Amino acid sequence: MKQMLLLVALVATMLPLWSQTEQKPRRQRMDWFESVKSPEVKANGDVTFRLFAPQAKEVTVNGQWGPAAPMEWDDDEQVWKATVHPTVADIYPYNFVVDGQAVNDPANKDLFPNELFKGSLLLMPNPEMLYTERDIPHGKVHYCTYYSSVLKELRTMLVYTPADYDLKARLRYPVLYLVSGTTDTEETWYKAGRTNFILDNLIHDGQAEKMIVVMPYGNMNTGNPRPSSSAATECYEIFSQEMEQCVMPYVETNFRTQADRRYRAIAGFSRGGGEALYTAFKLSDRFSAVCAYAAYLTDEVYAERFGHLVNNPEKMNSLFHLIWFGVGSDDFLHDPVKQNEALFTQKGIRHEAFDTTGGHTWMNARKYLGITAKKLFKK
Amino acid sequence: MKQMLLLVALVATMLPLWSQTEQKPRRQRMDWFESVKSPEVKANGDVTFRLFAPQAKEVTVNGQWGPAAPMEWDDDEQVWKATVHPTVADIYPYNFVVDGQAVNDPANKDLFPNELFKGSLLLMPNPEMLYTERDIPHGKVHYCTYYSSVLKELRTMLVYTPADYDLKARLRYPVLYLVSGTTDTEETWYKAGRTNFILDNLIHDGQAEKMIVVMPYGNMNTGNPRPSSSAATECYEIFSQEMEQCVMPYVETNFRTQADRRYRAIAGFSRGGGEALYTAFKLSDRFSAVCAYAAYLTDEVYAERFGHLVNNPEKMNSLFHLIWFGVGSDDFLHDPVKQNEALFTQKGIRHEAFDTTGGHTWMNARKYLGITAKKLFKK
């Protein structure tokens, strides 16, 4: 009787979302619940994906480690199955495409936070990667709700504080503002970017200063993101207002920051990097470092909005101790980033350029964060 | 040229996950990106769902407001579409079933955190619901990484602190431990349960004491959750060890708690409620209140493990100022919960029972939290 009750309980707990359209015998769903392991990462670097989708005709697994891999129905396991072997053990967003429909991996609780892509995260252990969780003191990630007077809505930002933040109640910390890209959410730098573990490791190893990292939501709700330069610039302008009027005041009230431009930096990936560059130059009295991860501003934006800075390299060089650009050789933004660097070189503005392989990916975004976090706020 | 670059940029940003298997003309995908609004909640309570799935043959939307609704292809909008009208404006987990495959809503960034269900959250505005975000002071939700010496792995717990926690650096707070159910993750009480907004509202309105709420991950990795009483009891036992040896020490080191059993309560939904009851009775020197949301322990577990308590009502009544059971009339656990209450009545153990309509849902779980949070730690 007890067994029966618990069995009923478990099935009913599992099924409320889809029981009404369930077409397979319940027993089969139970088997699936009990046995599907996906992704399964083996010691040799093989990764096996599994999906229970008995009605599907064609399934592929699609991730940023390489080309899409067809999955095959395995009669023994009663799942679609594929094994891949990424060259580099890393964290990869992926999804399944089931008869043309993209779905995330039902067996994997690690989701890729995104406005559009319903992907999952393949987390491969790799001690050489900074994202690796180690048994060292860990910082915390705080989800903060604030009212945006600019956007007239409640919003969420994430704030990382290092491991000793709660133990040293009088210490104040420098702040890095870290902005996510188009279609990302305020959670993406945390869950796909692993900002907290990258900083935990660098700080523990003495490679980065202790710092607070603020992860605001880069989407300014400016309607459909139909691409155009003027729309992008409008979005960057609103972001800079949101930063100045809402995000920064909240952070400086609620966290123990060093409220001084020398201890304030801003970085971002993709659109977030555009927002970072624009905000740093517009609020140059508030920031002393800016890092653009696969991001740039156009020559026109510099000429129209920041001529007083780009035509005054002496001023720029005294204001910013770090202006940093990183981009991958296969990144679709490679050329405009290089064009931005060329402008700064031509103007005599001090900056650093980092070139790597790969594309516009979170594998590279994590790499950029790891490299630049070491450079910030050095005494 | 700039427009072109940005267009290429945007498309490429959108497509990395599925570009390799893309079968539709790119323009169609752009249309979808620009125009799909789902879910759309209208002022009259109608909710319209939309899904771009041109290859699908049959699509339904499946949520806890009622029976699954068939979706129909709309030639004008080029999406599958359905409109429903939930009787009560609430927060509902839902998904789409596309030719038998459950998927979450690609246009909705609010995901239902779960180990198995890839669902989305329909958030309907309703000023009468405690989950409603208001422009009042908000608490924070902290994601904390800790090493579990019981489970030999790094784990995450979420901790809510009320709005004034960071402003009153000397104040100490009572703690409610709030455990999620089978297949839920440590995020479910936050994102589907809206614990933070429920507490923000109750505290702001003077209806609940200021308290810290700790949301641990109830999955004890005890292998496949094949249902049996002994497996459940084993899981509860491990959970109580995890609480005593890892979760509670972490919380009491890292947060300003009132470290006294009078100011410590535990509650949980479904399996989490079983874990809460078991832990409260096993560690009765540490807890003075326990709330079971659609949860129970069997008569056998009481007899075998907690005979010294259930057969000593005087002791139980002096130890626990609140033992609370809530369950819905359609909940598949209704009868065993009532059986648990009957045992306590028969033994003369003081407890409260709350009966409501509905099933084993997060709509009810939020309701239970709102009711019990008012009862805890009253002076």
Short mmCIF file of C-alpha atoms in Angstrom, two decimals, chain A residues 138 140 166-167, chain B residues 142-147 155-162 165 171-179 211-217 239 242-260 263-266 286-287 377:
data_model
loop_
_atom_site.label_atom_id
_atom_site.label_comp_id
_atom_site.label_asym_id
_atom_site.label_seq_id
_atom_site.Cartn_x
_atom_site.Cartn_y
_atom_site.Cartn_z
CA HIS A 138 33.36 30.81 -2.52
CA LYS A 140 28.01 34.62 -3.33
CA ASP A 166 30.54 38.82 4.73
CA LEU A 167 33.41 38.17 7.09
CA HIS B 142 21.67 35.00 -2.42
CA TYR B 143 23.02 32.01 -4.39
CA CYS B 144 25.54 30.33 -2.10
CA THR B 145 28.05 27.63 -3.03
CA TYR B 146 29.10 25.23 -0.28
CA TYR B 147 30.87 21.92 -0.06
CA ARG B 155 26.10 22.40 -3.95
CA THR B 156 24.07 25.58 -4.23
CA MET B 157 21.52 26.89 -1.76
CA LEU B 158 19.46 30.05 -2.06
CA VAL B 159 19.00 32.40 0.87
CA TYR B 160 16.45 35.23 1.08
CA THR B 161 17.25 38.16 3.34
CA PRO B 162 14.63 40.86 3.98
CA TYR B 165 19.11 43.15 6.30
CA LEU B 171 20.15 42.88 13.75
CA ARG B 172 19.84 39.07 13.84
CA TYR B 173 16.92 37.27 12.18
CA PRO B 174 14.91 34.06 12.64
CA VAL B 175 15.33 31.44 9.89
CA LEU B 176 12.81 29.44 7.90
CA TYR B 177 14.29 26.50 5.96
CA LEU B 178 12.09 25.94 2.89
CA VAL B 179 12.60 22.72 0.94
CA MET B 211 13.00 36.44 8.61
CA ILE B 212 15.73 34.80 6.58
CA VAL B 213 14.46 32.03 4.28
CA VAL B 214 16.91 29.31 3.24
CA MET B 215 16.06 27.26 0.14
CA PRO B 216 18.27 24.13 -0.01
CA TYR B 217 18.25 21.57 -2.83
CA PHE B 239 18.62 15.22 4.06
CA GLU B 242 22.92 17.41 5.11
CA MET B 243 20.93 19.99 7.06
CA GLU B 244 22.67 19.40 10.37
CA GLN B 245 26.23 19.02 9.10
CA CYS B 246 26.33 21.36 6.09
CA VAL B 247 23.36 23.65 5.41
CA MET B 248 22.70 24.95 8.92
CA PRO B 249 26.37 25.53 9.84
CA TYR B 250 26.87 27.41 6.56
CA VAL B 251 23.84 29.60 7.16
CA GLU B 252 24.72 30.34 10.76
CA THR B 253 28.29 31.30 9.78
CA ASN B 254 27.39 33.39 6.75
CA PHE B 255 24.17 35.09 7.81
CA ARG B 256 23.10 36.93 10.94
CA THR B 257 20.70 34.37 12.36
CA GLN B 258 19.09 34.05 15.76
CA ALA B 259 20.73 30.71 16.51
CA ASP B 260 18.07 29.36 18.83
CA TYR B 263 13.72 31.12 15.92
CA ARG B 264 14.22 28.16 13.58
CA ALA B 265 11.43 26.63 11.47
CA ILE B 266 11.36 24.20 8.55
CA ARG B 286 16.94 22.54 16.78
CA PHE B 287 13.45 23.36 15.45
CA PHE B 377 8.19 33.57 15.02
#
